[in-house]
Tab-separated table of C-alpha atoms and ligand atoms in Angstrom:
chain	number	residue	atom	x	y	z
A	1	UNK	CA	44.934	-75.505	-7.071
A	2	UNK	CA	41.888	-74.150	-8.914
A	3	UNK	CA	38.258	-75.297	-8.824
A	4	UNK	CA	35.528	-74.506	-11.381
A	5	UNK	CA	31.817	-74.294	-10.518
A	6	UNK	CA	29.690	-74.871	-13.631
A	7	UNK	CA	25.954	-74.725	-13.987
A	8	UNK	CA	23.198	-72.818	-15.717
A	9	UNK	CA	22.187	-69.309	-14.712
A	10	UNK	CA	20.397	-69.629	-11.371
A	11	UNK	CA	21.937	-72.995	-10.495
A	12	UNK	CA	23.545	-71.399	-7.419
A	13	UNK	CA	27.178	-70.917	-8.480
A	14	UNK	CA	27.453	-67.519	-6.805
A	15	UNK	CA	25.568	-68.629	-3.682
A	16	UNK	CA	27.794	-71.678	-3.250
A	17	UNK	CA	31.048	-69.904	-4.142
A	18	UNK	CA	30.436	-67.287	-1.424
A	19	UNK	CA	29.992	-70.054	1.146
A	20	UNK	CA	32.827	-72.313	-0.033
A	21	UNK	CA	35.622	-69.870	-0.902
A	22	UNK	CA	36.526	-68.960	2.710
A	23	UNK	CA	36.195	-72.565	3.813
A	24	UNK	CA	38.532	-73.830	1.076
A	25	UNK	CA	40.894	-70.834	1.212
A	26	UNK	CA	40.259	-70.166	-2.477
A	27	UNK	CA	39.515	-66.744	-3.977
A	28	UNK	CA	35.989	-66.434	-5.401
A	29	UNK	CA	36.516	-65.366	-9.034
A	30	UNK	CA	33.178	-64.486	-10.643
A	31	UNK	CA	33.545	-62.976	-14.112
A	32	UNK	CA	29.942	-61.728	-13.766
A	33	UNK	CA	30.876	-59.832	-10.578
A	34	UNK	CA	33.988	-58.418	-12.285
A	35	UNK	CA	31.851	-57.181	-15.193
A	36	UNK	CA	29.191	-55.700	-12.864
A	37	UNK	CA	31.939	-53.860	-10.941
A	38	UNK	CA	33.366	-52.494	-14.207
A	39	UNK	CA	29.918	-51.270	-15.309
A	40	UNK	CA	29.219	-49.666	-11.919
A	41	UNK	CA	32.595	-47.861	-11.967
A	42	UNK	CA	31.892	-46.305	-15.372
A	43	UNK	CA	35.341	-47.402	-16.629
A	44	UNK	CA	36.105	-47.764	-20.363
A	45	UNK	CA	35.670	-51.509	-19.988
A	46	UNK	CA	32.321	-50.999	-18.257
A	47	UNK	CA	31.050	-48.699	-21.019
A	48	UNK	CA	32.239	-51.134	-23.708
A	49	UNK	CA	30.407	-54.144	-22.289
A	50	UNK	CA	27.230	-52.647	-20.796
A	51	UNK	CA	24.935	-53.172	-23.803
A	52	UNK	CA	25.945	-56.822	-24.284
A	53	UNK	CA	25.698	-57.468	-20.549
A	54	UNK	CA	22.219	-55.944	-20.190
A	55	UNK	CA	20.895	-58.097	-23.038
A	56	UNK	CA	22.282	-61.267	-21.471
A	57	UNK	CA	24.883	-61.736	-24.246
A	58	UNK	CA	28.336	-63.132	-23.537
A	59	UNK	CA	31.266	-60.706	-23.363
A	60	UNK	CA	34.092	-61.383	-25.881
A	61	UNK	CA	36.485	-64.179	-24.913
A	62	UNK	CA	39.582	-61.938	-25.151
A	63	UNK	CA	38.116	-59.403	-22.701
A	64	UNK	CA	36.987	-62.103	-20.286
A	65	UNK	CA	40.273	-64.032	-20.384
A	66	UNK	CA	42.324	-60.873	-19.765
A	67	UNK	CA	40.359	-60.182	-16.555
A	68	UNK	CA	40.928	-63.759	-15.382
A	69	UNK	CA	44.649	-63.488	-16.176
A	70	UNK	CA	44.841	-60.431	-13.878
A	71	UNK	CA	43.034	-62.338	-11.097
A	72	UNK	CA	45.391	-65.321	-11.369
A	73	UNK	CA	48.392	-62.973	-11.241
A	74	UNK	CA	46.937	-61.271	-8.181
A	75	UNK	CA	46.300	-64.593	-6.410
A	76	UNK	CA	49.873	-65.740	-7.138
A	77	UNK	CA	51.258	-62.420	-5.858
A	78	UNK	CA	49.156	-62.674	-2.709
A	79	UNK	CA	50.371	-66.235	-2.091
A	80	UNK	CA	53.989	-65.204	-2.642
A	81	UNK	CA	53.437	-62.535	0.010
A	82	UNK	CA	52.237	-65.138	2.522
A	83	UNK	CA	48.499	-64.660	1.838
A	84	UNK	CA	46.000	-67.436	2.440
A	85	UNK	CA	44.425	-67.980	-1.028
A	86	UNK	CA	45.459	-71.346	-2.438
A	87	UNK	CA	43.935	-70.670	-5.863
A	88	UNK	CA	40.740	-69.602	-7.614
A	89	UNK	CA	37.168	-70.813	-7.179
A	90	UNK	CA	35.766	-69.945	-10.613
A	91	UNK	CA	32.093	-69.020	-10.865
A	92	UNK	CA	30.800	-68.423	-14.399
A	93	UNK	CA	34.139	-69.000	-16.127
A	94	UNK	CA	35.005	-70.658	-18.466
A	95	UNK	CA	31.797	-70.680	-20.482
A	96	UNK	CA	32.954	-71.135	-24.076
A	97	UNK	CA	35.364	-73.699	-25.543
A	98	UNK	CA	37.773	-70.847	-26.332
A	99	UNK	CA	37.785	-69.721	-22.695
A	100	UNK	CA	38.410	-73.288	-21.511
A	101	UNK	CA	41.445	-73.533	-23.819
A	102	UNK	CA	42.766	-70.166	-22.670
A	103	UNK	CA	42.359	-71.185	-19.041
A	104	UNK	CA	44.387	-74.345	-19.675
A	105	UNK	CA	47.175	-72.177	-21.128
A	106	UNK	CA	47.087	-69.620	-18.300
A	107	UNK	CA	47.226	-72.318	-15.653
A	108	UNK	CA	49.901	-74.418	-17.412
A	109	UNK	CA	52.082	-71.339	-17.941
A	110	UNK	CA	52.087	-70.790	-14.169
A	111	UNK	CA	52.783	-74.464	-13.362
A	112	UNK	CA	49.373	-74.719	-11.671
A	113	UNK	CA	46.464	-77.136	-12.189
A	114	UNK	CA	42.682	-77.380	-12.243
A	115	UNK	CA	41.824	-79.802	-9.427
A	116	UNK	CA	38.108	-80.320	-10.096
A	117	UNK	CA	35.091	-79.097	-12.059
A	118	UNK	CA	31.771	-79.216	-10.186
A	119	UNK	CA	28.536	-79.335	-12.191
A	120	UNK	CA	25.613	-77.957	-10.167
A	121	UNK	CA	22.631	-79.678	-11.841
A	122	UNK	CA	19.212	-77.988	-11.532
A	123	UNK	CA	16.031	-78.525	-13.628
A	124	UNK	CA	14.964	-75.706	-15.985
A	125	UNK	CA	11.695	-74.796	-14.156
A	126	UNK	CA	13.642	-74.232	-10.930
A	127	UNK	CA	16.191	-72.020	-12.724
A	128	UNK	CA	13.538	-69.635	-14.005
A	129	UNK	CA	11.870	-69.288	-10.558
A	130	UNK	CA	15.204	-68.614	-8.894
A	131	UNK	CA	16.327	-65.967	-11.395
A	132	UNK	CA	13.011	-64.122	-11.435
A	133	UNK	CA	13.080	-63.847	-7.602
A	134	UNK	CA	16.775	-63.065	-7.190
A	135	UNK	CA	17.906	-59.820	-5.550
A	136	UNK	CA	21.498	-58.661	-4.972
A	137	UNK	CA	23.260	-56.135	-2.732
A	138	UNK	CA	24.745	-53.285	-4.774
A	139	UNK	CA	27.495	-52.785	-2.174
A	140	UNK	CA	28.822	-56.213	-1.150
A	141	UNK	CA	27.236	-58.482	-3.781
A	142	UNK	CA	25.422	-60.786	-1.305
A	143	UNK	CA	22.682	-62.718	-3.155
A	144	UNK	CA	19.086	-63.007	-1.875
A	145	UNK	CA	15.818	-64.498	-3.115
A	146	UNK	CA	12.438	-62.846	-2.451
A	147	UNK	CA	10.937	-66.180	-1.425
A	148	UNK	CA	13.754	-68.605	-0.471
A	149	UNK	CA	16.226	-66.221	1.211
A	150	UNK	CA	14.853	-62.682	1.688
A	151	UNK	CA	16.765	-59.946	3.551
A	152	UNK	CA	15.343	-59.241	7.030
A	153	UNK	CA	14.278	-55.736	5.967
A	154	UNK	CA	13.064	-55.588	2.341
A	155	UNK	CA	15.594	-53.796	0.103
A	156	UNK	CA	18.343	-53.621	2.781
A	157	UNK	CA	21.364	-55.962	2.938
A	158	UNK	CA	21.663	-57.959	6.197
A	159	UNK	CA	25.427	-58.083	5.864
A	160	UNK	CA	26.366	-54.467	5.058
A	161	UNK	CA	23.200	-52.333	5.053
A	162	UNK	CA	23.585	-51.671	1.299
A	163	UNK	CA	20.725	-51.409	-1.169
A	164	UNK	CA	19.274	-54.725	-2.395
A	165	UNK	CA	17.988	-54.590	-5.981
A	166	UNK	CA	17.057	-56.751	-8.979
A	167	UNK	CA	19.871	-57.324	-11.493
A	168	UNK	CA	19.491	-55.634	-14.902
A	169	UNK	CA	19.762	-59.015	-16.684
A	170	UNK	CA	17.176	-60.768	-14.483
A	171	UNK	CA	14.292	-59.575	-16.687
A	172	UNK	CA	12.378	-62.320	-18.560
A	173	UNK	CA	13.814	-61.653	-22.042
A	174	UNK	CA	17.424	-61.550	-20.802
A	175	UNK	CA	16.862	-64.639	-18.626
A	176	UNK	CA	15.645	-66.587	-21.675
A	177	UNK	CA	18.640	-65.399	-23.745
A	178	UNK	CA	21.145	-66.374	-21.034
A	179	UNK	CA	19.650	-69.844	-20.597
A	180	UNK	CA	19.778	-70.404	-24.389
A	181	UNK	CA	23.452	-69.443	-24.402
A	182	UNK	CA	24.173	-71.808	-21.552
A	183	UNK	CA	22.732	-74.794	-23.357
A	184	UNK	CA	24.405	-73.833	-26.667
A	185	UNK	CA	27.872	-72.707	-25.518
A	186	UNK	CA	28.560	-73.844	-21.983
A	187	UNK	CA	26.906	-77.236	-21.626
A	188	UNK	CA	29.337	-78.815	-24.159
A	189	UNK	CA	32.152	-77.881	-21.754
A	190	UNK	CA	30.757	-80.387	-19.256
A	191	UNK	CA	31.546	-83.206	-21.697
A	192	UNK	CA	34.987	-81.709	-22.278
A	193	UNK	CA	35.836	-81.726	-18.559
A	194	UNK	CA	34.274	-85.167	-18.096
A	195	UNK	CA	36.675	-86.368	-20.804
A	196	UNK	CA	39.581	-84.922	-18.817
A	197	UNK	CA	38.364	-86.865	-15.762
A	198	UNK	CA	37.789	-83.674	-13.768
A	199	UNK	CA	33.975	-83.498	-13.595
A	200	UNK	CA	31.866	-84.142	-10.463
A	201	UNK	CA	28.068	-83.776	-10.718
A	202	UNK	CA	26.136	-82.469	-7.713
A	203	UNK	CA	22.340	-82.217	-7.264
A	204	UNK	CA	21.657	-78.465	-6.998
A	205	UNK	CA	17.903	-78.853	-6.523
A	206	UNK	CA	18.002	-79.089	-2.722
A	207	UNK	CA	18.416	-76.603	0.132
A	208	UNK	CA	21.482	-74.338	-0.038
A	209	UNK	CA	23.302	-75.997	2.914
A	210	UNK	CA	22.789	-79.471	1.437
A	211	UNK	CA	24.256	-78.355	-1.891
A	212	UNK	CA	27.271	-76.873	-0.068
A	213	UNK	CA	27.835	-80.161	1.770
A	214	UNK	CA	27.523	-82.160	-1.467
A	215	UNK	CA	30.106	-79.955	-3.210
A	216	UNK	CA	32.479	-80.141	-0.239
A	217	UNK	CA	32.179	-83.943	-0.255
A	218	UNK	CA	32.839	-84.136	-4.010
A	219	UNK	CA	35.914	-81.918	-3.605
A	220	UNK	CA	37.198	-83.941	-0.670
A	221	UNK	CA	37.130	-87.016	-2.942
A	222	UNK	CA	39.583	-85.090	-5.128
A	223	UNK	CA	41.816	-84.072	-2.264
A	224	UNK	CA	40.525	-80.514	-2.207
A	225	UNK	CA	39.651	-80.214	1.458
A	226	UNK	CA	38.889	-77.360	3.790
A	227	UNK	CA	41.847	-75.142	4.658
A	228	UNK	CA	43.572	-76.487	7.756
A	229	UNK	CA	42.506	-80.095	7.057
A	230	UNK	CA	44.937	-82.606	5.621
A	231	UNK	CA	45.525	-81.785	1.990
A	232	UNK	CA	47.637	-83.119	-0.821
B	1	AP5	P1	26.909	-64.095	-14.120
B	1	AP5	O1	26.922	-63.066	-13.088
B	1	AP5	O2	27.874	-65.209	-14.023
B	1	AP5	O3	25.445	-64.627	-14.213
B	1	AP5	P2	24.880	-66.008	-14.726
B	1	AP5	O4	25.806	-66.892	-15.434
B	1	AP5	O5	23.704	-65.584	-15.475
B	1	AP5	O6	24.658	-66.834	-13.448
B	1	AP5	P3	23.811	-66.345	-12.286
B	1	AP5	O7	24.619	-65.395	-11.467
B	1	AP5	O8	22.521	-65.865	-12.859
B	1	AP5	O9	23.520	-67.713	-11.518
B	1	AP5	P4	24.186	-68.368	-10.257
B	1	AP5	O10	24.437	-69.783	-10.634
B	1	AP5	O11	25.337	-67.579	-9.722
B	1	AP5	O12	22.971	-68.327	-9.234
B	1	AP5	P5	22.812	-67.632	-7.807
B	1	AP5	O13	23.751	-68.223	-6.828
B	1	AP5	O14	22.793	-66.144	-7.941
B	1	AP5	O15	27.075	-63.436	-15.557
B	1	AP5	C1	26.311	-62.283	-15.914
B	1	AP5	C2	26.685	-61.800	-17.301
B	1	AP5	O16	28.079	-61.436	-17.323
B	1	AP5	C3	26.536	-62.814	-18.434
B	1	AP5	O17	25.217	-62.856	-18.924
B	1	AP5	C4	27.536	-62.236	-19.456
B	1	AP5	O18	27.015	-61.087	-20.072
B	1	AP5	C5	28.676	-61.803	-18.560
B	1	AP5	N1	29.642	-62.888	-18.306
B	1	AP5	C6	29.934	-63.446	-17.086
B	1	AP5	N2	30.876	-64.399	-17.214
B	1	AP5	C7	31.190	-64.456	-18.537
B	1	AP5	C8	32.087	-65.234	-19.306
B	1	AP5	N3	32.855	-66.200	-18.736
B	1	AP5	N4	32.159	-65.018	-20.643
B	1	AP5	C9	31.411	-64.071	-21.230
B	1	AP5	N5	30.522	-63.292	-20.572
B	1	AP5	C10	30.416	-63.479	-19.231
B	1	AP5	O19	21.341	-68.139	-7.430
B	1	AP5	C11	20.205	-67.663	-8.138
B	1	AP5	C12	19.022	-67.413	-7.172
B	1	AP5	O20	18.594	-68.652	-6.601
B	1	AP5	C13	19.353	-66.516	-6.002
B	1	AP5	O21	18.241	-65.695	-5.728
B	1	AP5	C14	19.608	-67.475	-4.826
B	1	AP5	O22	19.265	-66.895	-3.578
B	1	AP5	C15	18.684	-68.645	-5.179
B	1	AP5	N6	19.224	-69.937	-4.791
B	1	AP5	C16	20.506	-70.404	-4.973
B	1	AP5	N7	20.642	-71.675	-4.526
B	1	AP5	C17	19.406	-72.033	-4.060
B	1	AP5	C18	18.884	-73.243	-3.473
B	1	AP5	N8	19.675	-74.337	-3.285
B	1	AP5	N9	17.571	-73.272	-3.126
B	1	AP5	C19	16.783	-72.155	-3.318
B	1	AP5	N10	17.211	-70.994	-3.853
B	1	AP5	C20	18.510	-70.933	-4.229
B	2	MG	MG1	26.148	-65.657	-10.158
B	3	ZN	ZN1	25.618	-55.994	1.228
């Protein structure tokens, strides 16, 4: 069982995925986090993608899909070993038609299915305010906002004590580029998933906890319930 969170940059995909993944016993799979980890490690992949990433451009489909393939294999291996993850909670993937097609193939090949696609809908003005004020922990990835959700001590992560900084692509020019790409490349995928009968739209312009509850309710309607509750 896999679930996709879709929404523009700043809509709260990462914030919601962190809260929902443990509750649903799904693994949080953020392609953005995977790319940031690769860049931070200085690996060949990290070096190859850094320039595109910093400018807010999309990474090539083949590169992105190969990382997701590895994650799906790792989730399946963990489950076979008695682990608790029931599937992936995708955050920021797929975001091109090519990626959506590849995901269908990867999932079908494993005899698995996409259970639901959640659209987190947020107006453009709100997106820009959220991205400009976002801060992230360099160690554990916890997301903060200078105004809506600041760390207790400025610059220090509440959860792990790591350093809290502004992301390289949260500068105004990169923010504008990323939002353009969303509307050009990713928004059409919403219609695609609506056509497959998988799409649920949730109002993302409300407090974090309310958005979490709305997503959980939408998933429950599709028989994706919290781990431990009755499930199909
Ligand atoms: P990625 O890391 O996925 O970034 P993004 O798509 O730009 O999305 P964001 O992380 O900016 O938004 P979010 O929805 O997660 O918002 P968040 O929860 O942080 O991708 C980065 C880059 O990697 C891409 O530009 C590309 O280069 C590459 N990449 C990644 N995936 C790719 C793919 N599939 N194909 C190709 N390239 C790919 O929230 C934002 C802020 O708002 C935070 O400060 C948060 O505290 C605050 N906030 C959240 N919810 C609320 C609320 N309800 N009320 C008030 N504040 C809130
Ligand atoms: Mg994110
Ligand atoms: Zn941290």
